PDB file of C-alpha atoms in Angstrom:
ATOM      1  CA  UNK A   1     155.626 112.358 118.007  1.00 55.00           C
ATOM      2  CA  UNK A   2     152.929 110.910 119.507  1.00 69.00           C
ATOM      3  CA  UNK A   3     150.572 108.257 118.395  1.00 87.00           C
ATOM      4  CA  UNK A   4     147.008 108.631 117.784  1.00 86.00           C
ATOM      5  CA  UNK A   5     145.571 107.041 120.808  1.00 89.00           C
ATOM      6  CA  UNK A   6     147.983 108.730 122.830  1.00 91.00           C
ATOM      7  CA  UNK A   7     146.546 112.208 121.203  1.00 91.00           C
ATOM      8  CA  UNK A   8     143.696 111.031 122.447  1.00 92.00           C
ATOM      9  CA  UNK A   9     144.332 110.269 125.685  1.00 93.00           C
ATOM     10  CA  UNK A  10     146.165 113.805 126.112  1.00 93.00           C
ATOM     11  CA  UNK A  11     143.250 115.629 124.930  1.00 93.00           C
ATOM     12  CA  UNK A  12     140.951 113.971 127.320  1.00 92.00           C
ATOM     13  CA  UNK A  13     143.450 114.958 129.967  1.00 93.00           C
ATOM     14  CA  UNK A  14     143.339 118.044 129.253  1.00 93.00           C
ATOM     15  CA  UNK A  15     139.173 118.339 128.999  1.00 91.00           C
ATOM     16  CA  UNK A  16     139.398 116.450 132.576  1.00 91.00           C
ATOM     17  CA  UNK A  17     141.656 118.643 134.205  1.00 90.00           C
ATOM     18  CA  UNK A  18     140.697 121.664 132.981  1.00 85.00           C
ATOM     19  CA  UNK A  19     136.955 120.842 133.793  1.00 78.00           C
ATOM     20  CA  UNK A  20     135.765 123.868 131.674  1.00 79.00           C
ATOM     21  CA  UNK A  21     135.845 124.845 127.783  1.00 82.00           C
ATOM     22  CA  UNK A  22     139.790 124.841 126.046  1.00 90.00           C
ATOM     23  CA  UNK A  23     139.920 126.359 123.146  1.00 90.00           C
ATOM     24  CA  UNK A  24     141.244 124.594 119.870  1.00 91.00           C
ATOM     25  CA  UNK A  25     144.190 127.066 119.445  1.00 92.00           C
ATOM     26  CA  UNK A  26     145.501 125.892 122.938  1.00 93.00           C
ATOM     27  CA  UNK A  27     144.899 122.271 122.669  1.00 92.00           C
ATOM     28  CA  UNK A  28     147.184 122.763 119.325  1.00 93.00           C
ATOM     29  CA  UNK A  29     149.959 124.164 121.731  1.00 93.00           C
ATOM     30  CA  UNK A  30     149.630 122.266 124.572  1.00 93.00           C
ATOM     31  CA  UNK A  31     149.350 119.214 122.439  1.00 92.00           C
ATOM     32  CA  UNK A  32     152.100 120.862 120.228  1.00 92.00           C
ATOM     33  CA  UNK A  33     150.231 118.812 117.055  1.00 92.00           C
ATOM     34  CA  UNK A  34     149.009 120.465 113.564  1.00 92.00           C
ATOM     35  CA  UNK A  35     145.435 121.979 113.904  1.00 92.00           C
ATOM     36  CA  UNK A  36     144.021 120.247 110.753  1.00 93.00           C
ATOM     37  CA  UNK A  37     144.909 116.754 112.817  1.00 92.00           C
ATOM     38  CA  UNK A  38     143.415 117.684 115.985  1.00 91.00           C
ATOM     39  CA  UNK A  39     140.365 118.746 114.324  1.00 93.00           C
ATOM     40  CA  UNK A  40     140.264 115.255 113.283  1.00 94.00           C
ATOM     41  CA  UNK A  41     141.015 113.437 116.051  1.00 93.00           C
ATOM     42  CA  UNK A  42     138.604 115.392 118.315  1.00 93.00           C
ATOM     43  CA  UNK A  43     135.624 114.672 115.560  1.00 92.00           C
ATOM     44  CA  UNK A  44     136.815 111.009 115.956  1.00 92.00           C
ATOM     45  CA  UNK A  45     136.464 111.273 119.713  1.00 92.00           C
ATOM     46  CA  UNK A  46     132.991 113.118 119.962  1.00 91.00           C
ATOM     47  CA  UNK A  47     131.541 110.329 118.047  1.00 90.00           C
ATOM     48  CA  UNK A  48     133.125 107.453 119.881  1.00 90.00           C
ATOM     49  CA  UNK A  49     131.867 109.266 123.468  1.00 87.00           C
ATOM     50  CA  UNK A  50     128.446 109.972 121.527  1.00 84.00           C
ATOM     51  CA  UNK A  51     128.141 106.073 120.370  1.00 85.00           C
ATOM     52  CA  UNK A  52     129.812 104.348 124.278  1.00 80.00           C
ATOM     53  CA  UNK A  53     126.368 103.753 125.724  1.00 78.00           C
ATOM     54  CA  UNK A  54     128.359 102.647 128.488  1.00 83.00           C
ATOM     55  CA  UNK A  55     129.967 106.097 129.035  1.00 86.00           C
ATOM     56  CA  UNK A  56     128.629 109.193 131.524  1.00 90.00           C
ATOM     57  CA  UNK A  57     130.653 111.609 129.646  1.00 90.00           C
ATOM     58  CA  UNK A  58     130.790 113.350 126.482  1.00 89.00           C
ATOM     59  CA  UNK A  59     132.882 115.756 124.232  1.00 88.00           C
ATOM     60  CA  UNK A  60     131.195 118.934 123.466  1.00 84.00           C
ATOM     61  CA  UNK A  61     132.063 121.968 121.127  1.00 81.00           C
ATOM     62  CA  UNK A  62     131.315 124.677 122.476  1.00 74.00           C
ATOM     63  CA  UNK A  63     132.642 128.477 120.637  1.00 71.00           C
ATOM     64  CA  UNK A  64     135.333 127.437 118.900  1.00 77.00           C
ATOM     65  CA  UNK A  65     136.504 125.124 121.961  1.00 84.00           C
ATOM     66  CA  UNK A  66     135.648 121.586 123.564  1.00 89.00           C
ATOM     67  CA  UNK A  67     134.439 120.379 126.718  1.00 87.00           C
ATOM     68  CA  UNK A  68     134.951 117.162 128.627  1.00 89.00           C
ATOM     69  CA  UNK A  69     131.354 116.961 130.270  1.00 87.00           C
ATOM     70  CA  UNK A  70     128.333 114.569 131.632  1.00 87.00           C
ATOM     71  CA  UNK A  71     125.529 113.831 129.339  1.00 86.00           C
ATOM     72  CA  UNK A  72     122.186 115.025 130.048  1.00 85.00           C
ATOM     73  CA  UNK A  73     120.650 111.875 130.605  1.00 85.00           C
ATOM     74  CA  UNK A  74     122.200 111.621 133.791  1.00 86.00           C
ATOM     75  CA  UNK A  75     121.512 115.460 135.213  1.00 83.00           C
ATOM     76  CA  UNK A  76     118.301 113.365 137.718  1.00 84.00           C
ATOM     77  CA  UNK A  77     120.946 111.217 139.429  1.00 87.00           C
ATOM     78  CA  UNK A  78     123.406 113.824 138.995  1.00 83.00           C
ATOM     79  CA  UNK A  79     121.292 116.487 140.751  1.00 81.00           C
ATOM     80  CA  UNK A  80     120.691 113.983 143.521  1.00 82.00           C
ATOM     81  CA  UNK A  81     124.787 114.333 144.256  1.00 81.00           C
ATOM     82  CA  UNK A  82     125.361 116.133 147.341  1.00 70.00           C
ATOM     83  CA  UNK A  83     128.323 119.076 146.420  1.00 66.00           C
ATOM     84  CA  UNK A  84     131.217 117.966 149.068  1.00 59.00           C
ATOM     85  CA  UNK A  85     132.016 121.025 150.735  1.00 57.00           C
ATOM     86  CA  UNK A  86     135.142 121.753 152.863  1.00 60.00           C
ATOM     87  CA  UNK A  87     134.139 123.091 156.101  1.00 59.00           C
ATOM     88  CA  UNK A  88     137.400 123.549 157.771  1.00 79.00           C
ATOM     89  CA  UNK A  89     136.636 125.463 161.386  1.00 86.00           C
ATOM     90  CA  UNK A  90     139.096 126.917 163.897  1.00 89.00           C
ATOM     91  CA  UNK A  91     138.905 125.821 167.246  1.00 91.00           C
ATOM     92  CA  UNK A  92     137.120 129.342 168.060  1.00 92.00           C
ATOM     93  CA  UNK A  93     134.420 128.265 165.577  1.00 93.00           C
ATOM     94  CA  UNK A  94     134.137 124.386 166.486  1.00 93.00           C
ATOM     95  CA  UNK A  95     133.607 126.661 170.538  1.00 94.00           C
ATOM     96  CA  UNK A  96     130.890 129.046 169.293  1.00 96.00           C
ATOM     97  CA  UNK A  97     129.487 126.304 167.543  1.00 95.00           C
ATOM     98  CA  UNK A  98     129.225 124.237 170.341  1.00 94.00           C
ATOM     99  CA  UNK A  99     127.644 126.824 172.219  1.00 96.00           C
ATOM    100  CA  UNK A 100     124.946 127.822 169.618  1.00 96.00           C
ATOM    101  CA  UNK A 101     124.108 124.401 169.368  1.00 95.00           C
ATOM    102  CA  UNK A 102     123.581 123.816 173.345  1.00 95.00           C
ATOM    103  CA  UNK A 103     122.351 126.857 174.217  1.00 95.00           C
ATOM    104  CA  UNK A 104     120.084 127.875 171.157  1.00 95.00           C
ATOM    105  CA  UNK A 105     118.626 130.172 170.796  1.00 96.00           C
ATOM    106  CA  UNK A 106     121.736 132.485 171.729  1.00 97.00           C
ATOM    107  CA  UNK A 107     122.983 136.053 171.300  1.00 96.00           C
ATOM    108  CA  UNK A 108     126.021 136.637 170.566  1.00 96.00           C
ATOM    109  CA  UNK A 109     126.359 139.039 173.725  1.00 95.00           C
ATOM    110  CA  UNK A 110     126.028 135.503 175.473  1.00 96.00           C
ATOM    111  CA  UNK A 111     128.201 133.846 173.276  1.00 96.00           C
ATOM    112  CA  UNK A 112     130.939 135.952 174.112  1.00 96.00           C
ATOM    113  CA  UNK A 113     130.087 136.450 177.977  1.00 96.00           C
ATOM    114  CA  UNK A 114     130.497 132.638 177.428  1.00 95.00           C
ATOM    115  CA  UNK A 115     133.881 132.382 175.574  1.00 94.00           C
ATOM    116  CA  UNK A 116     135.098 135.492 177.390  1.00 94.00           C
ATOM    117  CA  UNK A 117     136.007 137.153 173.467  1.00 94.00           C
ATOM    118  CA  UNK A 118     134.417 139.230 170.964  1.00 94.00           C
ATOM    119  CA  UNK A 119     132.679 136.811 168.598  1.00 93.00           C
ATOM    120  CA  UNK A 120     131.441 139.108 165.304  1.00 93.00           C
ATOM    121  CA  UNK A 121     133.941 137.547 162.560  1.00 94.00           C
ATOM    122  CA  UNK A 122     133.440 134.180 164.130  1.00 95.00           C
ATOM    123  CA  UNK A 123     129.490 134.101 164.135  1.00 96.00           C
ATOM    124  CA  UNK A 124     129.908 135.394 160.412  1.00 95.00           C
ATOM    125  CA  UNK A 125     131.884 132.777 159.524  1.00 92.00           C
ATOM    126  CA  UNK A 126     129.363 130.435 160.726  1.00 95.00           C
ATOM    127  CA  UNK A 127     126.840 132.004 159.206  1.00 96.00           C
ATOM    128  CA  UNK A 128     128.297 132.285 155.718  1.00 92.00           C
ATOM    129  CA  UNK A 129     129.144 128.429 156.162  1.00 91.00           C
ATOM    130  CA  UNK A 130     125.609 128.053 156.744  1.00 92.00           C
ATOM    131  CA  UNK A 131     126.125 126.211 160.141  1.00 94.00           C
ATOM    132  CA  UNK A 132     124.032 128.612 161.984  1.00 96.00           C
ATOM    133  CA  UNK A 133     121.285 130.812 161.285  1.00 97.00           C
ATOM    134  CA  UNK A 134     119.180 133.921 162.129  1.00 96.00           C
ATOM    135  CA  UNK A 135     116.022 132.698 164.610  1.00 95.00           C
ATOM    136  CA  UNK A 136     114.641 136.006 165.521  1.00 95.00           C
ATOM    137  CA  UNK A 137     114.820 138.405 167.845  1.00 96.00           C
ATOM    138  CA  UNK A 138     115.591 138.139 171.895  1.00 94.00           C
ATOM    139  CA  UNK A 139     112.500 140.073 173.534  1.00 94.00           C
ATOM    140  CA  UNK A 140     114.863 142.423 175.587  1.00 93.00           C
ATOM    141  CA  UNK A 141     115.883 146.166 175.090  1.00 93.00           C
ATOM    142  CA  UNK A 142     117.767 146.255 171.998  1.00 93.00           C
ATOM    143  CA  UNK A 143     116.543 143.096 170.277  1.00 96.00           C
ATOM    144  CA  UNK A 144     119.309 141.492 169.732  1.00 96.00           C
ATOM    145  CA  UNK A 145     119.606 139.022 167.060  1.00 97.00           C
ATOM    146  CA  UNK A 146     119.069 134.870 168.374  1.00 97.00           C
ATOM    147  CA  UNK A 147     121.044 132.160 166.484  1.00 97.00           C
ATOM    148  CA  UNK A 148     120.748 128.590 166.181  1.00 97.00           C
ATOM    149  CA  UNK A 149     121.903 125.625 163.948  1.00 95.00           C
ATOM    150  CA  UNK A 150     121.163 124.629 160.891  1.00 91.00           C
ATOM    151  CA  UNK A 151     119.661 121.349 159.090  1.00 87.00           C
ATOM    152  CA  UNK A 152     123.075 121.791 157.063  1.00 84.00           C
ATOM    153  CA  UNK A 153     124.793 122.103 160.663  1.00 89.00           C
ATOM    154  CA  UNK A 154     123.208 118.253 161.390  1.00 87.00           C
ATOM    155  CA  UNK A 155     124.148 116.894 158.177  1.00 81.00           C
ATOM    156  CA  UNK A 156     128.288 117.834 158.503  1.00 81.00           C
ATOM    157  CA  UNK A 157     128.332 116.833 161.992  1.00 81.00           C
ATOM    158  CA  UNK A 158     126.314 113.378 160.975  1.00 76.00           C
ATOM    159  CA  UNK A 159     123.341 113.872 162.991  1.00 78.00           C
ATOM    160  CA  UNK A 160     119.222 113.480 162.311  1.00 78.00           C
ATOM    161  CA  UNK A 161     118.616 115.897 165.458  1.00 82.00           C
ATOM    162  CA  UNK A 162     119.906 117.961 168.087  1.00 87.00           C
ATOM    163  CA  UNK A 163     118.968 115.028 170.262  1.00 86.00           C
ATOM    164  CA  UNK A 164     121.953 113.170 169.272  1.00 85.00           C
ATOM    165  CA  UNK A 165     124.198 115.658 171.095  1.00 89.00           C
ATOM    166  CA  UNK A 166     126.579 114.241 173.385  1.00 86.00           C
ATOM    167  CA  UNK A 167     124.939 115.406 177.147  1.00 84.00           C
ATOM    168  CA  UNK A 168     127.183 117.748 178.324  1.00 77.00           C
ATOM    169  CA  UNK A 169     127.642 116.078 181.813  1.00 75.00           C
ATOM    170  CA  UNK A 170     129.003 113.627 179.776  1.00 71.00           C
ATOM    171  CA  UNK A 171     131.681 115.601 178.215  1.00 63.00           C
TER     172      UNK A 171
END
């Protein structure tokens, strides 16, 4: 059987890794201990989060369950936290990219006379990542749709401007 501090430990587990609301009837299986004890030991720990002044977190109950969250004196400095994001891009993106960002603004007719490929799911993709973005309308018999980068395009490639841009002589 486990101890009480171990309990504890195991229930904030849980709260971490679930990183949502658990409800009390499965902390009781997962933690395989009497309700009437858990209900104890997670009043014990709400009050020992709620009193750790040196603590970001806290234990809330929330319909009938608890959650392992932040307090809400930190949301500021939270809400200055940039969200990582995983922008994993194929080699065909990483080449349209390329071009939109040395040739914008670009249609994708030219991207593709470019590439030499139909370029529709890739330029979606780009878009949907945000890289790239809608910048009007080419002034030719059609109108086809321009695109260019995006301020989110500079900050995952780690540049203040298009400037920064390796020359393309160089490469």
């Amino acid at each position: 059987m486990l101890m009480r501090d171990q309990i504890k430990a195991a229930v904030e587990a849980v709260l971490f890794v679930r990183a949502g609301r658990v409800g009390m009837d499965e902390l009781v299986e997962i933690l395989d201990i009497p309700l009437l004890e858990l209900k104890e030991i997670l009043l014990e720990m709400i009050l020992e989060y709620n009193n750790n002044i040196r603590s970001g977190l806290q234990i809330v109950e929330l319909n009938g369950g608890y959650l392992l969250c932040t307090r809400p004196a930190y949301s500021d400095i939270l809400a200055r936290m940039e969200k990582p994001q995983k922008k994993r891009l194929s080699a065909a993106a990483l080449d349209t990219l390329a071009i939109v960002a040395y040739r914008q603004p670009v249609t994708r007719l030219e991207i593709e006379q470019i590439r030499g490929v139909k370029s529709d799911r890739i330029v979606n993709t780009l878009l949907e990542k945000g890289l790239i973005q809608e910048a009007g309308h080419k002034a030719v018999l059609g109108k086809p749709i321009l695109y260019a980068t995006t301020e989110e395009f500079l900050k995952v490639f780690g540049l203040t401007s298009l400037k920064e841009l390796p020359d393309l002589e160089e490469l």
